[in-house]
CSV table of C-alpha atoms and ligand atoms in Angstrom, one decimal:
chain,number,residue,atom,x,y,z
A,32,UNK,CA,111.8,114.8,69.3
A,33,UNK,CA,108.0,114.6,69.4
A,34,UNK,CA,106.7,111.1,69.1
A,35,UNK,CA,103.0,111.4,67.7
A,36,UNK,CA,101.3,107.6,68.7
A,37,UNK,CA,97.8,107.2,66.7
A,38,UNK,CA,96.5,104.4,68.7
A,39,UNK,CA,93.5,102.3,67.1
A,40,UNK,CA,91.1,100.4,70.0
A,41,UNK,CA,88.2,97.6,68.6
A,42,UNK,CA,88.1,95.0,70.9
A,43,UNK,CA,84.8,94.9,71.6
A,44,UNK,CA,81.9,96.8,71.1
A,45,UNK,CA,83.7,100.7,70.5
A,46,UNK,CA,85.8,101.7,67.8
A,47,UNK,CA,88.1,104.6,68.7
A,48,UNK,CA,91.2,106.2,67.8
A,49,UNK,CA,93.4,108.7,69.9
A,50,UNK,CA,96.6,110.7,69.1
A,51,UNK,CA,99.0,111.2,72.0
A,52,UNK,CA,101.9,113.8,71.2
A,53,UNK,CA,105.1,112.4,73.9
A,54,UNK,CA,102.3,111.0,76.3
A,55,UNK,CA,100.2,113.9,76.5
A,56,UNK,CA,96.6,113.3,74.4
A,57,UNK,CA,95.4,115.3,71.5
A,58,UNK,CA,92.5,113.1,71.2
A,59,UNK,CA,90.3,110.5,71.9
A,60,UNK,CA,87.3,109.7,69.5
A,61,UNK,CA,85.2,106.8,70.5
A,62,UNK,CA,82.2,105.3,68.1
A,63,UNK,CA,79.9,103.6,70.1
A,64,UNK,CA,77.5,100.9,68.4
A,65,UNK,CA,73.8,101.1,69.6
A,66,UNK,CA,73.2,98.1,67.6
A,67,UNK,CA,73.4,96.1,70.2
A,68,UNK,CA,71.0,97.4,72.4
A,69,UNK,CA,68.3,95.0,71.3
A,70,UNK,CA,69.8,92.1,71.9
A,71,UNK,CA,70.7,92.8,75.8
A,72,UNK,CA,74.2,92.3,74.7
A,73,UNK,CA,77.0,92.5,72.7
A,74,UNK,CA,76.6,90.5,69.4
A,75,UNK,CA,80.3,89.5,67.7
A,76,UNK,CA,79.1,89.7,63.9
A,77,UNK,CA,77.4,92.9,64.3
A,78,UNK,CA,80.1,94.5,65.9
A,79,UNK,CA,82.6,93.7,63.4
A,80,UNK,CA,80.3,95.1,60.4
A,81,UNK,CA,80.2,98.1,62.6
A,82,UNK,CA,84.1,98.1,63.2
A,83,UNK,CA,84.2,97.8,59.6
A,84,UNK,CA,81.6,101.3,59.1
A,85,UNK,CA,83.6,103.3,61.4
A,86,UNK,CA,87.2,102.6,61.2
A,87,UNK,CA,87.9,105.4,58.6
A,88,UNK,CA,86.0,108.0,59.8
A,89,UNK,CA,86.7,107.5,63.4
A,90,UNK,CA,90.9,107.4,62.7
A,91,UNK,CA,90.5,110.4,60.4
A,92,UNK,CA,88.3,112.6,63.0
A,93,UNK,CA,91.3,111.6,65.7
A,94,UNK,CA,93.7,113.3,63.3
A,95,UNK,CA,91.9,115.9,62.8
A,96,UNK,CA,90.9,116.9,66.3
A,97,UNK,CA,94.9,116.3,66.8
A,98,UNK,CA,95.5,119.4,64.7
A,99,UNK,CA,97.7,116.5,62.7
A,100,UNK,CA,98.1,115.3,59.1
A,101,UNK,CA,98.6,111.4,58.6
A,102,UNK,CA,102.2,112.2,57.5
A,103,UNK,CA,102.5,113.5,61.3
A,104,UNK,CA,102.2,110.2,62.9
A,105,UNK,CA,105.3,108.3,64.2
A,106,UNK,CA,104.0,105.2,65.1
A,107,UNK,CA,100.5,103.6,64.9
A,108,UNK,CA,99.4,101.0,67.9
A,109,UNK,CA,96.9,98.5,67.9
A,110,UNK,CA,94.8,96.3,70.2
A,111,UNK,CA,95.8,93.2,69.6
A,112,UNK,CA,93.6,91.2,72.5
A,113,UNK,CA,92.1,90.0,73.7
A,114,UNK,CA,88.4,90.0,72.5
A,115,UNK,CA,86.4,89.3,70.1
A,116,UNK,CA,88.5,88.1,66.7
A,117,UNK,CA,86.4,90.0,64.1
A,118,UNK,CA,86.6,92.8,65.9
A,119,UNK,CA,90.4,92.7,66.6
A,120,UNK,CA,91.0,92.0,62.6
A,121,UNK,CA,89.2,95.4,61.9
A,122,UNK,CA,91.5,97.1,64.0
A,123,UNK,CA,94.9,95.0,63.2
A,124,UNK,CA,94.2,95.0,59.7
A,125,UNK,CA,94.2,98.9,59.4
A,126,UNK,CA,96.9,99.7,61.5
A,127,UNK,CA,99.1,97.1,59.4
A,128,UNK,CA,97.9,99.2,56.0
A,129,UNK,CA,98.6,102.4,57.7
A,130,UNK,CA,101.8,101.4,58.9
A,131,UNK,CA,102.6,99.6,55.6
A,132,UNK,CA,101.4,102.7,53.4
A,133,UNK,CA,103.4,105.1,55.2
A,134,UNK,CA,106.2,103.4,56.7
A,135,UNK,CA,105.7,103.9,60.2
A,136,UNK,CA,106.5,101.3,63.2
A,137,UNK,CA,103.8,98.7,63.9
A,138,UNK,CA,103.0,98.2,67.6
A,139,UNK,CA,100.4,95.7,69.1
A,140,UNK,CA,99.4,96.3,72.4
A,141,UNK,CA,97.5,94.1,74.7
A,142,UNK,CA,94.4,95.9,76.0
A,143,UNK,CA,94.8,94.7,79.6
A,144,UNK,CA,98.0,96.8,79.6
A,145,UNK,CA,96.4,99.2,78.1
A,146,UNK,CA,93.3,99.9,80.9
A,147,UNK,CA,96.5,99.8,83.7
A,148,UNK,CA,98.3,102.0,81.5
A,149,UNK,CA,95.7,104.8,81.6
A,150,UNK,CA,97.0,106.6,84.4
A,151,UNK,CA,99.7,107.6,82.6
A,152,UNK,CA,97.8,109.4,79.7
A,153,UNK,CA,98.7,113.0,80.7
A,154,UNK,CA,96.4,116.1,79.6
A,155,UNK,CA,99.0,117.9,79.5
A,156,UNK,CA,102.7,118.3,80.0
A,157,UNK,CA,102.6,119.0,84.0
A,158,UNK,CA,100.2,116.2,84.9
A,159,UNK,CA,101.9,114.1,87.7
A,160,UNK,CA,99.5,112.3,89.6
A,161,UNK,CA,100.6,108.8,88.3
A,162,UNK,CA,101.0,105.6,90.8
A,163,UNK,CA,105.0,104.6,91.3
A,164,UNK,CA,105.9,101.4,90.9
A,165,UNK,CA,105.5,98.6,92.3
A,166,UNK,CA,101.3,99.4,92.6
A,167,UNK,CA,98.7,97.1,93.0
A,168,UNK,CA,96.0,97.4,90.5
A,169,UNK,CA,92.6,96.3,90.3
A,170,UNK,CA,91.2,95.6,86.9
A,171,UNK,CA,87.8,95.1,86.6
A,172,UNK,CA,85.7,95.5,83.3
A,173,UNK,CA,83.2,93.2,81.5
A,174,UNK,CA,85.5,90.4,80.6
A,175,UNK,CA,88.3,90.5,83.6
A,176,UNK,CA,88.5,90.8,87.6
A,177,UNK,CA,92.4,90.9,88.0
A,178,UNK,CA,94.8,92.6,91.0
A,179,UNK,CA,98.2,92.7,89.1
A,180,UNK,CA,100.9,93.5,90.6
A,181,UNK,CA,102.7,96.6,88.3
A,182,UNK,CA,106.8,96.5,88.2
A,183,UNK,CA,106.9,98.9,85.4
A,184,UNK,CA,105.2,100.6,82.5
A,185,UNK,CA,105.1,96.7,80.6
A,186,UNK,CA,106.2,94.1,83.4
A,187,UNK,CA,102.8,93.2,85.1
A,188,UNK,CA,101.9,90.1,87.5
A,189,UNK,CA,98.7,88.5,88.1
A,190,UNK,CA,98.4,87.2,91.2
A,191,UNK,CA,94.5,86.9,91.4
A,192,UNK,CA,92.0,86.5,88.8
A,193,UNK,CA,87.9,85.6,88.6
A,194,UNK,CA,87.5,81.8,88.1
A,195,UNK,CA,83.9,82.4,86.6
A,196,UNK,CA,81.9,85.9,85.6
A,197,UNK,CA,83.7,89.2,85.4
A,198,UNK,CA,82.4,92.2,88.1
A,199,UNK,CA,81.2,94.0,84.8
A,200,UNK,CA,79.2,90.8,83.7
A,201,UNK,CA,78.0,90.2,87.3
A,202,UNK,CA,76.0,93.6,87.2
A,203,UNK,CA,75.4,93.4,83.4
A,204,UNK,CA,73.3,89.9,84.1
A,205,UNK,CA,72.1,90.8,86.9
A,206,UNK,CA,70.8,93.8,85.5
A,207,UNK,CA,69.0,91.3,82.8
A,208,UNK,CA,67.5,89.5,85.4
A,209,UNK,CA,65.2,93.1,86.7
A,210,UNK,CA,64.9,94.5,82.9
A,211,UNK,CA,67.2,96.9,82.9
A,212,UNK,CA,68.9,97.3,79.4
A,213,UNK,CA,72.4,96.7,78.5
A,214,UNK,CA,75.0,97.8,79.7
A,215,UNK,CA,73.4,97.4,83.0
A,216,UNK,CA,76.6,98.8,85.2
A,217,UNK,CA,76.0,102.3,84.8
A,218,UNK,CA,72.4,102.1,85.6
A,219,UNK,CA,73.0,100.3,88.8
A,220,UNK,CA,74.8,102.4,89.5
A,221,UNK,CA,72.4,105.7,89.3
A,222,UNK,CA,69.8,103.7,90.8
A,223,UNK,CA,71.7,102.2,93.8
A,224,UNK,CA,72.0,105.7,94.7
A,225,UNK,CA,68.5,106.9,96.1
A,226,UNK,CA,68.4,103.1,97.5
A,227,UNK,CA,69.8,101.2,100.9
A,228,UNK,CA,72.7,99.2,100.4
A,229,UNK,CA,71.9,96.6,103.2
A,230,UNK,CA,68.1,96.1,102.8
A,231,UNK,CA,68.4,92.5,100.4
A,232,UNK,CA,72.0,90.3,101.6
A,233,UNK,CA,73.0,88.6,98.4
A,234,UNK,CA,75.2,85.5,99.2
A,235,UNK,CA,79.2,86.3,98.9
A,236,UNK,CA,81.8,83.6,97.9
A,237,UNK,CA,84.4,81.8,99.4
A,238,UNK,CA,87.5,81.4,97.3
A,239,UNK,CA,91.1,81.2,98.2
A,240,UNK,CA,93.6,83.3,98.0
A,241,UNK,CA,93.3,86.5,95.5
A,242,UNK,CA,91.0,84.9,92.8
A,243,UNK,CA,87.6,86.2,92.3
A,244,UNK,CA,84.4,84.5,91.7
A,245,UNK,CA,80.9,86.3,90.6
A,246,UNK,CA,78.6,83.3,89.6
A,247,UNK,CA,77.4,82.4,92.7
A,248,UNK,CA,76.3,86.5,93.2
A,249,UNK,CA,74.4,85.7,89.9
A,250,UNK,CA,72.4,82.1,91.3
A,251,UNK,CA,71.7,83.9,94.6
A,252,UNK,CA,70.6,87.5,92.6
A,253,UNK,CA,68.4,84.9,90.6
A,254,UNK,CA,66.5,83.4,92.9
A,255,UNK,CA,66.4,85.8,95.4
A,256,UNK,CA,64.4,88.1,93.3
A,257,UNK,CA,62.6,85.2,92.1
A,258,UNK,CA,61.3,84.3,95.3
A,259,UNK,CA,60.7,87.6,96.2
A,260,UNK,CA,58.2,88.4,93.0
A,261,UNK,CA,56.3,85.3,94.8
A,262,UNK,CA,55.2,87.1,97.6
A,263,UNK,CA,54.9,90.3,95.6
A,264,UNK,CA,54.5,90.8,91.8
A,265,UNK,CA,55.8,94.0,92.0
A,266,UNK,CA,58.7,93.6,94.0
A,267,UNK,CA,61.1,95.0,91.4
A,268,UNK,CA,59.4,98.3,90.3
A,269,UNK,CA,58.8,98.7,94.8
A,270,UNK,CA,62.0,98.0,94.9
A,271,UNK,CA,64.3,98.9,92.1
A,272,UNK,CA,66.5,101.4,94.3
A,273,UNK,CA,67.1,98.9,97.2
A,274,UNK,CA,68.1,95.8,94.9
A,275,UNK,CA,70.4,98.3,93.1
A,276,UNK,CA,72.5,99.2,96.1
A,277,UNK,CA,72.7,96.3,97.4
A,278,UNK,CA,74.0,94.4,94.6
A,279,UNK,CA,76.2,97.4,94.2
A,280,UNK,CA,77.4,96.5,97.9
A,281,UNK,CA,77.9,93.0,97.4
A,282,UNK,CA,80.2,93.5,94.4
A,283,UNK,CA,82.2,96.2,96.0
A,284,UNK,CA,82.4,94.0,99.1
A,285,UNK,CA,83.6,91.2,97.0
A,286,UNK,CA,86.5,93.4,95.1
A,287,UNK,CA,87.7,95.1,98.3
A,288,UNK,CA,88.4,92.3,100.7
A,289,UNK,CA,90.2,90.4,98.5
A,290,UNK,CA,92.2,93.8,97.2
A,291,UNK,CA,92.6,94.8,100.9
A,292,UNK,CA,94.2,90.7,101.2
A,293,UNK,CA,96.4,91.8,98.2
A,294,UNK,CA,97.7,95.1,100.2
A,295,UNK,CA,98.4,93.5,103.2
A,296,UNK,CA,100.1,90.4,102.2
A,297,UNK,CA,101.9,92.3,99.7
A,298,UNK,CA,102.9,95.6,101.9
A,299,UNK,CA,102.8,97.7,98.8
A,300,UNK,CA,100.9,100.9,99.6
A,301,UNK,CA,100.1,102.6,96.0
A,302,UNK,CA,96.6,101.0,94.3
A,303,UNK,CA,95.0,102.4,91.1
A,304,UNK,CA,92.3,101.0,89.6
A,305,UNK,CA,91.1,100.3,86.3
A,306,UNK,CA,88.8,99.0,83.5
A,307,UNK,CA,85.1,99.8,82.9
A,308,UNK,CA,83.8,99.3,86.6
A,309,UNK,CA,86.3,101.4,88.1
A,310,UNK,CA,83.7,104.0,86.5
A,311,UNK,CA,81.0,102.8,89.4
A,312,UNK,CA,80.5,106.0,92.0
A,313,UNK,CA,80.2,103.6,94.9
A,314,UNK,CA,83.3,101.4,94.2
A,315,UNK,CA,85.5,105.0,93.8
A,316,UNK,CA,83.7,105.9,97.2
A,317,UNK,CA,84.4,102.6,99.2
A,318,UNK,CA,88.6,103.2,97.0
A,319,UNK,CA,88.9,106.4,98.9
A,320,UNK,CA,87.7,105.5,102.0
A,321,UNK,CA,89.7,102.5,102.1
A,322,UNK,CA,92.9,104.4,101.5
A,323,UNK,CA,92.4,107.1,104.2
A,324,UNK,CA,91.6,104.7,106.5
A,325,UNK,CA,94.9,102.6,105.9
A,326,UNK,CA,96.9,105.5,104.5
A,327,UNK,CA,97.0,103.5,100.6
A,328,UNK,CA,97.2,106.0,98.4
A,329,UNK,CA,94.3,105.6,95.9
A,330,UNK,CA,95.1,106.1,92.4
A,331,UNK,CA,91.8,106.7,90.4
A,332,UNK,CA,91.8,107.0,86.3
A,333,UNK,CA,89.7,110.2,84.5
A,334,UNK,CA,86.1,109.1,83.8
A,335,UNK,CA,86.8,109.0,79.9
A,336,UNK,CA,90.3,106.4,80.4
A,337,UNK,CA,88.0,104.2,82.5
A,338,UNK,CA,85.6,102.7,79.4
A,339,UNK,CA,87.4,101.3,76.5
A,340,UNK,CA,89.1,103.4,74.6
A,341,UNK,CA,92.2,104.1,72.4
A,342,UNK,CA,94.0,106.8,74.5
A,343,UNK,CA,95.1,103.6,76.3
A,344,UNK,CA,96.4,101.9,73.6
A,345,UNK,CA,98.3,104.9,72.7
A,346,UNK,CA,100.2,105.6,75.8
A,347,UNK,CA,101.0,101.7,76.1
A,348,UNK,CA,102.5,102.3,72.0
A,349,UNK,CA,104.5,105.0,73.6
A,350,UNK,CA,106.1,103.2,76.0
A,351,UNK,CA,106.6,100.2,73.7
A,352,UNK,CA,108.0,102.5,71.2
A,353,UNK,CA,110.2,103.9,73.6
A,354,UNK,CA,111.8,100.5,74.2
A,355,UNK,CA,111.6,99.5,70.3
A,356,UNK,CA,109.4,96.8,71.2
A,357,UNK,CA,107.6,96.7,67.0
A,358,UNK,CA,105.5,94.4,65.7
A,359,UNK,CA,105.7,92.9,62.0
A,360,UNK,CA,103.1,92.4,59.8
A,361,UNK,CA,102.5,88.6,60.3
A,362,UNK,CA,100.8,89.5,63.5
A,363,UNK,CA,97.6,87.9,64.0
A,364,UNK,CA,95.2,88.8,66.7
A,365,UNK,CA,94.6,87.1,69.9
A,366,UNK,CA,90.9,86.1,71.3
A,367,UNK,CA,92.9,85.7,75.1
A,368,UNK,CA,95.8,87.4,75.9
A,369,UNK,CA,97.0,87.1,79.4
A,370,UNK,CA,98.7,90.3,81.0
A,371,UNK,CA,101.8,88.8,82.2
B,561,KG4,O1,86.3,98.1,80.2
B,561,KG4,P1,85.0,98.0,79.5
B,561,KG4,O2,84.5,99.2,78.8
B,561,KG4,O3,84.9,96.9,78.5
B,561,KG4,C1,85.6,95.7,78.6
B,561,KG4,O4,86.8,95.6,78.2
B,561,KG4,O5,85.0,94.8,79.2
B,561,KG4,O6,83.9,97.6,80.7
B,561,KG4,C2,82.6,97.4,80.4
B,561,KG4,C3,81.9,97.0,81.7
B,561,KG4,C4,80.4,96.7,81.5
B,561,KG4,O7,80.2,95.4,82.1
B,561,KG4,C5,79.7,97.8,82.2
B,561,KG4,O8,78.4,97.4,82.7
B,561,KG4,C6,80.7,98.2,83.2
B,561,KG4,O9,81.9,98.1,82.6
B,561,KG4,N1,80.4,99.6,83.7
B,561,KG4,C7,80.0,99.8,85.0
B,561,KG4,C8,79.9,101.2,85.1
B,561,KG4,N2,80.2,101.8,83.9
B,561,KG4,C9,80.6,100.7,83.1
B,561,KG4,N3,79.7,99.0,86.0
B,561,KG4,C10,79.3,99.6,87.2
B,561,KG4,N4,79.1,100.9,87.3
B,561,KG4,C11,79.4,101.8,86.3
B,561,KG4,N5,79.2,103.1,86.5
C-alpha cells in the first residue's frame, strides 16, 4: 500500500508543504517571506498574514509537483510547535479542514522531531545512508542548541540544552552588531571563508555538563568590536573576513566540545546533525574531521532538509502514521514543545 503524507510546516518565518510517497519525497515547496528583511528579524504578526497569503498556493503547488490530486493524500501532518502561535494556527487550522473535508487522518508533529527526522527523507527508494539507533544528535537552529539522544524514529532524550541564546541566534545578533542583514548565519558563513579563524579570541563559556550557553559569546562579540572601532573606525569593513571566522570558530568550538563530552560519556558512535546551522560549511568541516579522527560516524542531512521545511514534517507523519499515533481536531498548537 502506498501511503502519500502531505506535510504542512509554518512555524516560523516559511511556509512549505511536501508530499512524501512511503518515505521517499515527491516534493518540497518552501515560501519564504522577505518581509522581514527590514526589520533585522523575524516579526510574529507579519509572518502570520504571510502564512495566511501562502498556505493555498504553496499546499496546491506541493501536489502538483507530486504528480498527485488532493484525493491522493492519505494522511496530512502538521507542525504543531513549537514557535510562534499565529504562525502555528495557519498551519494547524488548514491541515484540520483538509483532513476534515476529506476524511483523512490528522497528525501533529513536533518540529524538533521533525529536523532529527530528516535523515530519513529518502530521494528515492534505495537511499540508505540513515544513522542506526541509538545516535547522538546535535540540533542547532535559531531557537534550539540540543544533543538528544535518538532510541527510535519518535523516542528522543535531551540530555543537554542552551540555558540562554540559540547557536543560530548567536550568529544572527552578532551579525546585527557588524551590519550584516538578517539571517546573518549564512553570511558568516561565506565571509568567514576568505578570513583567519584565530586572529580576534572571543571569550567561551563554562557550563556544566551538556547544556549550552551563547550569551556570554554575544557580551564579549559586543564589546570586543566596540572597543576595537575605538582604536579604528573602520575596524569592521578592514576586518569583516577575520571577525567572521573567528566567530564562526568560537561557535563551532563551543558545539563540539560539549558534543565530543556527549560521545564519550555516552560511548555511542553514530552522530547526525540537524537544524538550520547544521547548514554552516565550517561546522560540517570541523563534523567530519571529528569523526575520522575518533572513528564516529558522521551523519550529515541534504542542504534543502537542513532549513525549515515540510519534508520533515512529512517523514515524522509517516512514521506516526505507521504507529497510528492521530491527532483529533481539538488540537491546539503549542508555542514550546519539548522533544522528549
Ligand atoms: O532551523 P531553522 O531554519 O529555523 C529554526 O527553526 O530556528 O534555522 C535558522 C537559523 C538562523 O539562525 C540562521 O542564521 C541559521 O539557521 N543558519 C546558519 C546557516 N544557514 C542558516 N547559520 C550558520 N551558517 C549557515 N550557513
Amino acid at each position: 500500500m502506498t501511503i502519500n503524507i502531505l506535510g504542512i510546516e509554518s512555524s516560523c518565518d516559511d511556509t512549505s508543504a511536501a508530499v512524501l510517497s512511503n518515505g521517499v519525497i515527491k516534493s518540497n515547496v518552501i515560501a519564504n517571506q522577505d518581509v522581514h528583511k527590514a526589520y533585522g528579524g523575524v516579526v510574529p504578526e507579519l509572518a502570520s498574514r504571510a502564512h495566511q497569503q501562502n498556505i493555498i498556493p504553496v499546499v496546491d503547488a506541493a501536489i502538483k509537483k507530486a504528480g498527485m490530486f488532493a484525493n491522493d493524500i492519505t494522511a496530512v501532518a502538521f507542525t504543531r510547535g513549537p514557535g510562534l502561535l499565529g504562525s502555528l494556527l495557519v498551519g494547524s487550522s488548514f491541515a484540520k479542514g483538509f483532513s476534515l473535508a476529506r476524511n483523512i487522518p490528522l497528525i501533529d508533529v513536533n518540529h524538533l522531531q521533525g529536523h532529527v527526522l530528516a535523515h530519513y527523507i529518502k530521494e528515492e527508494e534505495s537511499d540508505i545512508d540513515q544513522p542506526e539507533f541509538p545516535f547522538l544528535c546535535l540540533l542547532v537552529s535559531g531557537g534550539n542548541s540540543q544533543i538528544i539522544i535518538v532510541k527510535s524514529h519518535l523516542e528522543m532524550e535531551v540530555i543537554g540544552t542552551t540555558i540562554d541564546d540559540a547557536a543560530g541566534e548567536a550568529f544572527d545578533k552578532c551579525a546585527k552588531v557588524i551590519n550584516l542583514p538578517y539571517p546573518g548565519g549564512p553570511l558568516i558563513d561565506k565571509l568567514a571563508k576568505d578570513g583567519d579563524p584565530l586572529s580576534i579570541p572571543f571569550s567561551k563559556p563554562r557550563i556544566q555538563g551538556y547544556n549550552y550557553s551563547f550569551s556570554g559569546l554575544k557580551t564579549s562579540f559586543l564589546y570586543t568590536i566596540r572597543d576595537r572601532i575605538k582604536e579604528d573606525e573602520d575596524f569592521i569593513q578592514n576586518n569583516l573576513n577575520n571577525i567572521c571566522a573567528s566567530l564562526q570558530y568560537t561557535i563551532i568550538e563551543i558545539l563540539m566540545n560539549k558534543l565530543n563530552k556527549a560521545v564519550k560519556d555516552t560511548g555511542i558512535k553514530e552522530v547526525a546533525v540537524a537544524g538550520g546551522v547544521s547548514a554552516n560549511s565550517g561546522l560540517r568541516s570541523a563534523l567530519l574531521e571529528y569523526g575520522k579522527a575518533k572513528g564516529v560516524n558522521i551523519h550529515i542531512p541534504k542542504f534543502a532538509y537542513t532549513t525549515d521545511n515540510a519534508a520533515m514534517i512529512a517523514i515524522t507523519g509517516y512514521y506516526k502514521y505507521l504507529k497510528g499515533e492521530f491527532a483529533k481536531q481539538d488540537i491546539v498548537p503549542l508555542a514550546r514543545f519539548s522533544i522528549d
